[in-house]
XYZ file of C-alpha atoms in Angstrom:
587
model
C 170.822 103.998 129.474
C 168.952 103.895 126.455
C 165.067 104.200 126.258
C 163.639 100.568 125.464
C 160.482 99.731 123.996
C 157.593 99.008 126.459
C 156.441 95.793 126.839
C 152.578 94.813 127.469
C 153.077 90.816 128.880
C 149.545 90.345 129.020
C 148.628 91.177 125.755
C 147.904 88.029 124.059
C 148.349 88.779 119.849
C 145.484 85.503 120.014
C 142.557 87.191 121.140
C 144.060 90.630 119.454
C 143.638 89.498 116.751
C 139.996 87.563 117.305
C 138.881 90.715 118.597
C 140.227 93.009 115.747
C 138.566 90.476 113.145
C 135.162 90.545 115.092
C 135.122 94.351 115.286
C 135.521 94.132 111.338
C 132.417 92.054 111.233
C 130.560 93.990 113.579
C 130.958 96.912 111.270
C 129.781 94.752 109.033
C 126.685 94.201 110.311
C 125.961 98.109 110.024
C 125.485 98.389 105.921
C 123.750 94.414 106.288
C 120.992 96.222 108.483
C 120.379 98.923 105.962
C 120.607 96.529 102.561
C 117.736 94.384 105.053
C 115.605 97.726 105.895
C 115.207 98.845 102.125
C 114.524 95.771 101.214
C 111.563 95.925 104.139
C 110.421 99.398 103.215
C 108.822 100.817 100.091
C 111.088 101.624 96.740
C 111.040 105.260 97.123
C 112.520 105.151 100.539
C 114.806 102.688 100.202
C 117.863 104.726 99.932
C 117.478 106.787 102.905
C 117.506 104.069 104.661
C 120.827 102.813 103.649
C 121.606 106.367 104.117
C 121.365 106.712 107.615
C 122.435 103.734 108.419
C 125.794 103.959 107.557
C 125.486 107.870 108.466
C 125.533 106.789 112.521
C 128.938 104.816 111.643
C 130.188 108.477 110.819
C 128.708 110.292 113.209
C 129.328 107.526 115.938
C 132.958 107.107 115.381
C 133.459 110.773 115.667
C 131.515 111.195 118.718
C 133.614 107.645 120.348
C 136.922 109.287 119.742
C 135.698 112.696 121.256
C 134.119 111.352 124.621
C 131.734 108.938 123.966
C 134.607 106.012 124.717
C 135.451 108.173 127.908
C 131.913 108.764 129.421
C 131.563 104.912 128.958
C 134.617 103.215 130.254
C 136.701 105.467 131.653
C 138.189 103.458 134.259
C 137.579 106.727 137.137
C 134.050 106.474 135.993
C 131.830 106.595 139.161
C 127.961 104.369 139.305
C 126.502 106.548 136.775
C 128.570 108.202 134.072
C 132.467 107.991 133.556
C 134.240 111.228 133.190
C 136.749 112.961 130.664
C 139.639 110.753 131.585
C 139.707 109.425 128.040
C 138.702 112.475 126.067
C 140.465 112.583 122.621
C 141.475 109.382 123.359
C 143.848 110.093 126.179
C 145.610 107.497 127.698
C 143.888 105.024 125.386
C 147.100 102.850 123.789
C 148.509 98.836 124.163
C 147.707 98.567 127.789
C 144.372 96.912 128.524
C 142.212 99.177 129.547
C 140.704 97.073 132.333
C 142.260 94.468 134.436
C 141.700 90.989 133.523
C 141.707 91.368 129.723
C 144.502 90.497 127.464
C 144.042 93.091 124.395
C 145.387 96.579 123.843
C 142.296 99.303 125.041
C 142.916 100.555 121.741
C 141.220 97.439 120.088
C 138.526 97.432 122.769
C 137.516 100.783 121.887
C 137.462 100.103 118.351
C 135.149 96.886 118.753
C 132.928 98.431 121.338
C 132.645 101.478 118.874
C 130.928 99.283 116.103
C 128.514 98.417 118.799
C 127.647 102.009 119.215
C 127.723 102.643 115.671
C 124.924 99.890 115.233
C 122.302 100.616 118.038
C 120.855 103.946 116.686
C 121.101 102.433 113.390
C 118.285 99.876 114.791
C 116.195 102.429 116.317
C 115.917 104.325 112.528
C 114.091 102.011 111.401
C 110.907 102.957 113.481
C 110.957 106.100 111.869
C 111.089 104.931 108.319
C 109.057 106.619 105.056
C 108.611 109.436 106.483
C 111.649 110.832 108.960
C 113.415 114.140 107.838
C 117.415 113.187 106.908
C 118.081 116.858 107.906
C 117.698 116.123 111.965
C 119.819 112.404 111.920
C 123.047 114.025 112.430
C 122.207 115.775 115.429
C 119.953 113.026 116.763
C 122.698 110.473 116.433
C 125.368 112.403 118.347
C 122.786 113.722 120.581
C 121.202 110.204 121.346
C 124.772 108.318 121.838
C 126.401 110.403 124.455
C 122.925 110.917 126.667
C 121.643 107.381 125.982
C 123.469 104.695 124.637
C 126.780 105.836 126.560
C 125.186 106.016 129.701
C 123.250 102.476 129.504
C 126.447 100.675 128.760
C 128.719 102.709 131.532
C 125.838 100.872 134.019
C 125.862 97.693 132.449
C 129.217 97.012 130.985
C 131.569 99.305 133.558
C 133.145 97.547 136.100
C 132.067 100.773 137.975
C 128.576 101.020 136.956
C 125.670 100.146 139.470
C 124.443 97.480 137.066
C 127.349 96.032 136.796
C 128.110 96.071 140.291
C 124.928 94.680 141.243
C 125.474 91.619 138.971
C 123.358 92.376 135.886
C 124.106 89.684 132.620
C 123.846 90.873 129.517
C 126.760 89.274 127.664
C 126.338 91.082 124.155
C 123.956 93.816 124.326
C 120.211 92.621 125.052
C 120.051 95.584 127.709
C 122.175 98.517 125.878
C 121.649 97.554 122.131
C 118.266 95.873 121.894
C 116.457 97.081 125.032
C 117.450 100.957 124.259
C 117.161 100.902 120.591
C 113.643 99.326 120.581
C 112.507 101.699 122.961
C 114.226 104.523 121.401
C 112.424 103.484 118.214
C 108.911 103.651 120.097
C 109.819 107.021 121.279
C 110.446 108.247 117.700
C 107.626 106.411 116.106
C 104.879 108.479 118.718
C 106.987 111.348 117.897
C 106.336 111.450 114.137
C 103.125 110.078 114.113
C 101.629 107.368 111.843
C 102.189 107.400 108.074
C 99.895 109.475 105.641
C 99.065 106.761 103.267
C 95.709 104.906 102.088
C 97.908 102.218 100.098
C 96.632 98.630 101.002
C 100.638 97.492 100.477
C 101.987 100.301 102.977
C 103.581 96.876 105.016
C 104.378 95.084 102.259
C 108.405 94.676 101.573
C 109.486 95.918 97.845
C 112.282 93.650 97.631
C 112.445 90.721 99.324
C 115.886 89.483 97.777
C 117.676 92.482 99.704
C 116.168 91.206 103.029
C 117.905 87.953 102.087
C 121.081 89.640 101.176
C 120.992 91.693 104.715
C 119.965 88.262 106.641
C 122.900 86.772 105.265
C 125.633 89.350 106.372
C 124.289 89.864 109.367
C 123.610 86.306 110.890
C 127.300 86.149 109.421
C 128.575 89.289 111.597
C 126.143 88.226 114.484
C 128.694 85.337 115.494
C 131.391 88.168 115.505
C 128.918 90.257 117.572
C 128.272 87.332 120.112
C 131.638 85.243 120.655
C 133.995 88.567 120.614
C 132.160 90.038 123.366
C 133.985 87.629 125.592
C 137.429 89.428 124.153
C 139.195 86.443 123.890
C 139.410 83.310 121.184
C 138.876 80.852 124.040
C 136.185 77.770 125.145
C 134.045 80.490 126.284
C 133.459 82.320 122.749
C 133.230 78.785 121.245
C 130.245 78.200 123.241
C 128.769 81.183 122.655
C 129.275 80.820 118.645
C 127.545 77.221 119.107
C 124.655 78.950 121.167
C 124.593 82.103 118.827
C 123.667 79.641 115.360
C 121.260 77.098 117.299
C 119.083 79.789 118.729
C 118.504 81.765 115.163
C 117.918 77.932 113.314
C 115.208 77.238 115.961
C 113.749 80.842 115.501
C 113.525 80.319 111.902
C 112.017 77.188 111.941
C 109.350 78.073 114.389
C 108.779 81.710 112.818
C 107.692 79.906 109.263
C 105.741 77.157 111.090
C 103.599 80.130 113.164
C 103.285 81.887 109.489
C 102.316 78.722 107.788
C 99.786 78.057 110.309
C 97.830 81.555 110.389
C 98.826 82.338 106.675
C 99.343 78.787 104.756
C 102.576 80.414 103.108
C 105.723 79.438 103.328
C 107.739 83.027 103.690
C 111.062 83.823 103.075
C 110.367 87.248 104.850
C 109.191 85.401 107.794
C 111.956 82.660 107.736
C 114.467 86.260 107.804
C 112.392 87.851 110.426
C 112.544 84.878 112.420
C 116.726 84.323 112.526
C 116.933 87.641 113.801
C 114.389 87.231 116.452
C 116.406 84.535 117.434
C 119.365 86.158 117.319
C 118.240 89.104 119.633
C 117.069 86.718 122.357
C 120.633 84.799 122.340
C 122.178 87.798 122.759
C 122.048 88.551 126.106
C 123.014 84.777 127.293
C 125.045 83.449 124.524
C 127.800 83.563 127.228
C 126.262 82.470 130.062
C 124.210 79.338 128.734
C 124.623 76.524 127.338
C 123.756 75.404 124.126
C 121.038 73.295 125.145
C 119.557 75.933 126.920
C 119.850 78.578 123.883
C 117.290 75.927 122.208
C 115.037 77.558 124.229
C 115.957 80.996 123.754
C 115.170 80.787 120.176
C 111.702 78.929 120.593
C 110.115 80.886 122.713
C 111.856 84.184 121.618
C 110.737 83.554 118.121
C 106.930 82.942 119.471
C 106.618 86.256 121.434
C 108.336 88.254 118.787
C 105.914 86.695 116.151
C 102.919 87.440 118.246
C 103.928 90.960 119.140
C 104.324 91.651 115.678
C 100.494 90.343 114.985
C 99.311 92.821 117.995
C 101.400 95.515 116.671
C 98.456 97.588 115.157
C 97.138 97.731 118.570
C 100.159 99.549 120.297
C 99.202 103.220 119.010
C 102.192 103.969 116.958
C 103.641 103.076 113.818
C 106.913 100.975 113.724
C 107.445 100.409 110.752
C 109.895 97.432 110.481
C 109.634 96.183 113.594
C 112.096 97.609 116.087
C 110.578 97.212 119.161
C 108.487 93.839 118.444
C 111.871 91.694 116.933
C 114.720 93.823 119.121
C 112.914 95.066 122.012
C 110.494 91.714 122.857
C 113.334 89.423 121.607
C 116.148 91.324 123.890
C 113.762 91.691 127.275
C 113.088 87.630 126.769
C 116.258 87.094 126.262
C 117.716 88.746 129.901
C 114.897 87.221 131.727
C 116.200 83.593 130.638
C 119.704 84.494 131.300
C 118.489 85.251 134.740
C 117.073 81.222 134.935
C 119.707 79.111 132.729
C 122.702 80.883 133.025
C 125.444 78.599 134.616
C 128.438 78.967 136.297
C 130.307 76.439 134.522
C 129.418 78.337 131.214
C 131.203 81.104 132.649
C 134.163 79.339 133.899
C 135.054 78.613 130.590
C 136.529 81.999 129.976
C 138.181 82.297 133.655
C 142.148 81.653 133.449
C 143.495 78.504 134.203
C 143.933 77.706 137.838
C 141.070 79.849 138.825
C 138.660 78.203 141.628
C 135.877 77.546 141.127
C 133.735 79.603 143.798
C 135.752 82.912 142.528
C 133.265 82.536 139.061
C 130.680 84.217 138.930
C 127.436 82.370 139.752
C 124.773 81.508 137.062
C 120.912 82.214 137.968
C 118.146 79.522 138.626
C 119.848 76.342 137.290
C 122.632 77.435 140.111
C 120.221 78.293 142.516
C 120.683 81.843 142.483
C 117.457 82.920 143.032
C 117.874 86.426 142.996
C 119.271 86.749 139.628
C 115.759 87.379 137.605
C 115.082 90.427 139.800
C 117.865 91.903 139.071
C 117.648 90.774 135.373
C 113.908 92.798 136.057
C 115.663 95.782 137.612
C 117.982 96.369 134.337
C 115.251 95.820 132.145
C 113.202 98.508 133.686
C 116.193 101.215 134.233
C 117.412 100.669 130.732
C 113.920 100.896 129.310
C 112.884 103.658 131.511
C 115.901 106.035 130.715
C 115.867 105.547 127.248
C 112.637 106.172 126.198
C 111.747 109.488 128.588
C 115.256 110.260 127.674
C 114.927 109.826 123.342
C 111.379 111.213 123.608
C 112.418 114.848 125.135
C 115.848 114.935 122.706
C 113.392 114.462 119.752
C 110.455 116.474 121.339
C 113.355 119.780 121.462
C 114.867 118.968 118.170
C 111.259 118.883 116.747
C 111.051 122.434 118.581
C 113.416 124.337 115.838
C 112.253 125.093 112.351
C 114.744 123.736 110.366
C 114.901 120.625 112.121
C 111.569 119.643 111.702
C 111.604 115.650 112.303
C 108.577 114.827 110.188
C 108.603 115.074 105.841
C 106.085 117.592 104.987
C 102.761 115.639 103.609
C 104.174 115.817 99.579
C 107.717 115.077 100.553
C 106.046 111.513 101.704
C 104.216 111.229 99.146
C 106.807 111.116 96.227
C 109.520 109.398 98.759
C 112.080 109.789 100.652
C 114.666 108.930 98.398
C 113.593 112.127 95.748
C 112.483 114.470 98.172
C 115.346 115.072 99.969
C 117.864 113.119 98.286
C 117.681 113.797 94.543
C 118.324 109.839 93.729
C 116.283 106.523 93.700
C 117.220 103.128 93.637
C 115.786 101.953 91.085
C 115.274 104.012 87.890
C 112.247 102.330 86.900
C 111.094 103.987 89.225
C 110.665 107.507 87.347
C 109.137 105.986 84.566
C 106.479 104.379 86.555
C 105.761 107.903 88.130
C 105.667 109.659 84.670
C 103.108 106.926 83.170
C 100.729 107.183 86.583
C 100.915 110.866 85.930
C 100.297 111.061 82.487
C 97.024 108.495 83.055
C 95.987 110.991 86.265
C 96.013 113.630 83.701
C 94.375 112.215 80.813
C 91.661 110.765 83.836
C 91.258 114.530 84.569
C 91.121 115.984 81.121
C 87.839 113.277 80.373
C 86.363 114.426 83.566
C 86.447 118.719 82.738
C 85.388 117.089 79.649
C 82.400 115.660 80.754
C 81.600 118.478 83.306
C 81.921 120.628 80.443
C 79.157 118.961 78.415
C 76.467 118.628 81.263
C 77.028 122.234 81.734
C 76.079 122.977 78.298
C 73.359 120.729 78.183
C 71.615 122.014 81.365
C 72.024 125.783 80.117
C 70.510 124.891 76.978
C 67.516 123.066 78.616
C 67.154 126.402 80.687
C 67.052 128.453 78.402
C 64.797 126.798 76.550
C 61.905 126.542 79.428
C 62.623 130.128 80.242
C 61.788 130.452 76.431
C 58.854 128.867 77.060
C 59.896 126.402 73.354
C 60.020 122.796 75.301
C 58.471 120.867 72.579
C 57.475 117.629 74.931
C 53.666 117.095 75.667
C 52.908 114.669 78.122
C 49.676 112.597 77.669
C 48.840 111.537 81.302
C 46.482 108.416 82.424
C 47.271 106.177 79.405
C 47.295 102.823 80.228
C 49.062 100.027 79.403
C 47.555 97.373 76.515
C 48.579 93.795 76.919
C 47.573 91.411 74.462
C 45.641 87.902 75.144
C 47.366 84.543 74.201
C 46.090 82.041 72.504
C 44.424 79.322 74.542
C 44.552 75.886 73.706
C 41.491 73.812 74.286
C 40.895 72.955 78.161
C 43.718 75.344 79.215
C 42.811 77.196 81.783
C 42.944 81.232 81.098
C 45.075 83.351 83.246
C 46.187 87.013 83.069
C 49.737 87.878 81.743
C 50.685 90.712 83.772
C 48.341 92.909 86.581
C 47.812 96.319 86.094
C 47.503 95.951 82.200
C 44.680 96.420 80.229
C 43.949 93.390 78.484
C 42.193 93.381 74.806
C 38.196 92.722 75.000
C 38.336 93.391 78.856
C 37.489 95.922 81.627
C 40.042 97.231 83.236
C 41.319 100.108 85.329
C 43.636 102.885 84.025
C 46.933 102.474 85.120
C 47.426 106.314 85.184
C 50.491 105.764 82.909
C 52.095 109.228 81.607
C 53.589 109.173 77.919
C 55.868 112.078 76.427
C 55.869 112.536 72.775
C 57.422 115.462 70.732
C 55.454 117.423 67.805
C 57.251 115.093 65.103
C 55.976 112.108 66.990
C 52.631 112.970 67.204
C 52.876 113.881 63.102
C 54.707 110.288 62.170
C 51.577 108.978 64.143
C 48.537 110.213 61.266
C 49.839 107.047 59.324
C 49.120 104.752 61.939
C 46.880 102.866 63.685
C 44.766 104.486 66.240
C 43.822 102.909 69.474
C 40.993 104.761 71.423
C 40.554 104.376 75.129
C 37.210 105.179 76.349
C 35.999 106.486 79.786
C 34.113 103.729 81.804
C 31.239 104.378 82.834
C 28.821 105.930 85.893
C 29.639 103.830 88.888
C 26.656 101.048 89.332
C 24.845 101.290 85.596
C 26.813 98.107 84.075
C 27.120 100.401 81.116
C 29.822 102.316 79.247
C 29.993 105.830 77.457
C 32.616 107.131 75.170
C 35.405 109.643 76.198
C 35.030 112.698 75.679
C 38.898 112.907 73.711
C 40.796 109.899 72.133
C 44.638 109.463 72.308
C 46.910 108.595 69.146
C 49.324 106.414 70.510
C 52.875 104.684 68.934
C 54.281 101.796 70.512
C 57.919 102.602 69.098
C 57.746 106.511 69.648
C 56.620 106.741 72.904
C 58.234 107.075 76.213
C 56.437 106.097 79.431
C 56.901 107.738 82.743
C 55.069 106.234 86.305
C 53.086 108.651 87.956
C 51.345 107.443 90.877
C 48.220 108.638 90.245
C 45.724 105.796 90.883
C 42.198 107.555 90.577
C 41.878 106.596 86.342
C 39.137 105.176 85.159
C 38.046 101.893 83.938
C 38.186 101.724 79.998
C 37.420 99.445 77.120
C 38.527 98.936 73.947
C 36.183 100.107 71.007
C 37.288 97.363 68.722
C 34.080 95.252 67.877
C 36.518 92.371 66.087
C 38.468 92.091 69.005
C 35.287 91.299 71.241
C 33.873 88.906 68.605
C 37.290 87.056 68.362
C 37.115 86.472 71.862
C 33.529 85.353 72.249
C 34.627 82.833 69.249
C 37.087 81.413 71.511
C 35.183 81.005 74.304
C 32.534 79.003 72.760
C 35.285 77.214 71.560
């Protein structure tokens, strides 16, 4: 009899097809993320982070088809890891590769591949302006089969204890927010805080690429919620529904929370807040309704926005947000599943004739009391394994030379993007480098300039005082001579300044020093000399003359305080001056 072609009867070409298109989108999602992270980062490290993000699709895919697809769904997988049933792909063709679905495992393991693919790509962004590219390759593969794989085998494994235990995480809040996030905390301590003093280290370089990346991946986030259900039924309709509300309420709110602390209206923060949104949905889009996911993306979007304003206080530096958008928005996110999913949400992907009490039962609205516990108990094992987990892969990578994780202090400096790549994004970018070095320069030049002067000026000074041919004389005690106004008639006479010597009066010496030079003192034979007398004994009333007399030029003369207050009291010797006074006192 001759061999006939096998037929699969539950294969429905429907949902193959939904869930071919969705995996498309998913992978879609992948270069969205990185056009949304450079835009986020600085301009010199933009590319790298494009880079690496579409690196883990590489590396990812590889690892799937070698055993990361096997070690997560095998379908002899026991509680805690599957096993190398599916290794190469073995026995993965048209039949479903669990019972109850109606697509080809071929197509499952292509969709769930592009989830893979997209949770390390999350948890790079942590690390950003100033991770090594060297390491990622062996960190991706690394991380995937000892983190992510194992998460999902206990969540999403009909055989893991997660799963078994009734965990809900419809679309990856546990295994792609909850692990990245805290992966991306583990790599953040890791490599320490970036070197930088620039006041605009947070501030994005291009804001029209975080648009751009918003766009795509709120477009491939539908595909990422409603295909997890694997079929184009009522089900993934409500989850599409629930998916868009929940990111248009986290928007909204995340700009109103802005406006209020900031008075801006931000298109960053509008971005930031879809996705916020987005991540809390995740976990219930299937399980709630879309009343309920109203919720998820107001209060999702206020405790993302909030961790994000405590961030500086956590002790490490994540850079665009991995753990205060993915992480908070995911954990919030299972812990409402555990209180509005509902049963009949769930029904609406159960075949037709099902009953009713063979669905699985929601959480609080249902009465199911116990759900949030166990919502709690996944959040903590998830959590828990991936961050001790990430921390020692990185802390033993870090261990080998080559593979240092952390750019060396100049690398960061000039960027990413140049030190390790040889390109930039922007070639504006060179020039701007070559002007700020060329002004460093010419700064430095005018400085050795400068020093070069003083030096030669103070050796020249020295040597001249160990010449003994300073030609300054300083004349000390000279006071200062401040001249009387002119009163008019019943004005009352008061003294200009204190501490002067007035014209035609007795006062002290203000112990003034003056330094003239020897062609000073010569210009000074052709002018007017003011003598400054000695006062007299203490208690005669009388004066006497001083024994020397100083020639003094108001324009070539320099005076220098000295605090010696022990002169003595002097008057002027000009007759005319007293006369002119007496004259106006009568007057």
């Amino acid at each position: 009899m001759p061999e006939t072609v096998q037929s699969y009867p539950e294969i429905d070409a429907g949902d193959t097809a939904w869930t071919m298109m969705c995996a498309t989108l998913v992978f879609l999602m992948v270069p969205a993320l990185g056009l949304f992270y450079a835009g986020l980062a600085r301009a010199k490290n933009a590319l790298s982070l494009m880079y690496v993000t579409m690196l883990c699709v590489g590396v990812v895919s590889f690892q799937w088809y070698l055993i990361g697809y096997s070690l997560t769904f095998s379908a002899s997988a026991n509680f805690f890891i599957g096993d190398s049933a599916n290794f190469l792909m073995r026995g993965v063709g048209m039949a479903p590769a669990f019972e109850g679905q109606t697509i080809p495992a071929m197509v499952y393991m292509i969709f769930q591949a592009m989830f893979a693919a997209l949770t390390p790509a999350l948890a790079f962004g942590a690390g950003a302006e100033r991770m090594s590219l060297g390491p990622a390759i062996l960190f991706i593969f690394v991380w995937t089969t000892l983190v992510y794989d194992f998460v999902t085998c206990w969540v999403w494994n009909p055989n893991g204890w997660l799963y078994k235990m009734g965990a809900m995480d419809y679309a990856g809040g546990a295994t792609v927010h909850a692990s990245s996030g805290l992966a991306a905390v583990a790599y953040a301590m890791v490599l320490g805080k970036r070197r930088t003093t620039d006041a605009n280290v947070n501030q994005p370089h291009n804001v029209s690429f975080i648009y751009l990346g918003l766009t795509f991946l709120w477009f491939g986030w539908f595909a990422f919620n409603a295909g997890s259900g694997l079929a184009a039924d009522a089900r993934a309709a409500n989850s599409f529904v629930a998916t868009h509300l929940a990111a248009c309420v986290g928007a909204v709110v995340w700009v109103i929370l802005d406006y209020i602390h900031t008075r801006k209206w931000s298109v960053v923060g509008l971005c930031t807040g879809v996705v916020a949104g987005l991540a809390t949905i995740t976990p219930g889009s299937g399980f709630v309704s879309p009343s309920s996911a109203l919720l998820f993306g107001l209060l999702g979007s206020i405790a993302c926005n909030y961790a994000i304003r405590y961030k500086h206080k956590y002790g490490f530096d994540d850079a665009l947000d991995v753990f205060t958008v993915h992480y908070v928005g995911g954990i919030v996110g299972l812990l409402l599943t555990g209180i509005f999913a509902e049963r009949y949400i769930i029904s609406l992907g159960a075949p037709a004739g099902t009953l009713m009490s063979d669905v699985q039962i929601g959480g609080w609205l249902d009465g199911h009391w116990m759900q949030v516990p166990i919502q709690l108990a996944m959040i903590a094992s998830v959590s828990g394994w991936s961050f001790v987990v990430t921390y020692l892969i990185l802390i033993i990578i870090n261990c080998f030379p080559y593979l240092r994780l952390r750019l060396a202090d100049h690398d960061e400096h000039i960027g990413t993007d140049w030190a390790q790549m040889g390109e930039r994004a922007y070639g504006y970018i060179q020039w701007e480098e070559a002007m700020l070095q060329r002004a460093q320069n010419e700064h430095m030049d005018q400085q050795s300039i400068a020093e070069a002067n003083n030096r030669r000026k103070q050796f020249i000074r020295g040597l001249k005082k160990f010449l003994m041919i300073d030609n300054r004389h300083v004349v000390t005690g000279v006071p200062t001579l401040v001249e009387e106004p002119v009163l008019d008639y019943g004005q009352q006479k008061e003294h200009m300044a204190t501490g002067g010597i007035h014209m035609g009066k007795l006062k002290n010496a203000t112990g003034n020093n003056v330094v003239t030079t020897p062609l000073e003192r010569a210009k000074t034979s052709d002018t007017s000399i003011v003598q400054i007398e000695n006062a007299g004994q203490s208690g005669s009333g009388t004066t006497s003359s001083s024994d020397s007399s100083v020639e003094r030029r108001d324009s070539s003369i320099e005076e220098l305080p000295n605090d010696d207050s022990n002169g003595t009291a002097v008057q002027s010797s000009s007759s005319s001056t007293s006369d002119n006074a007496k004259q106006k006192n009568r007057a």
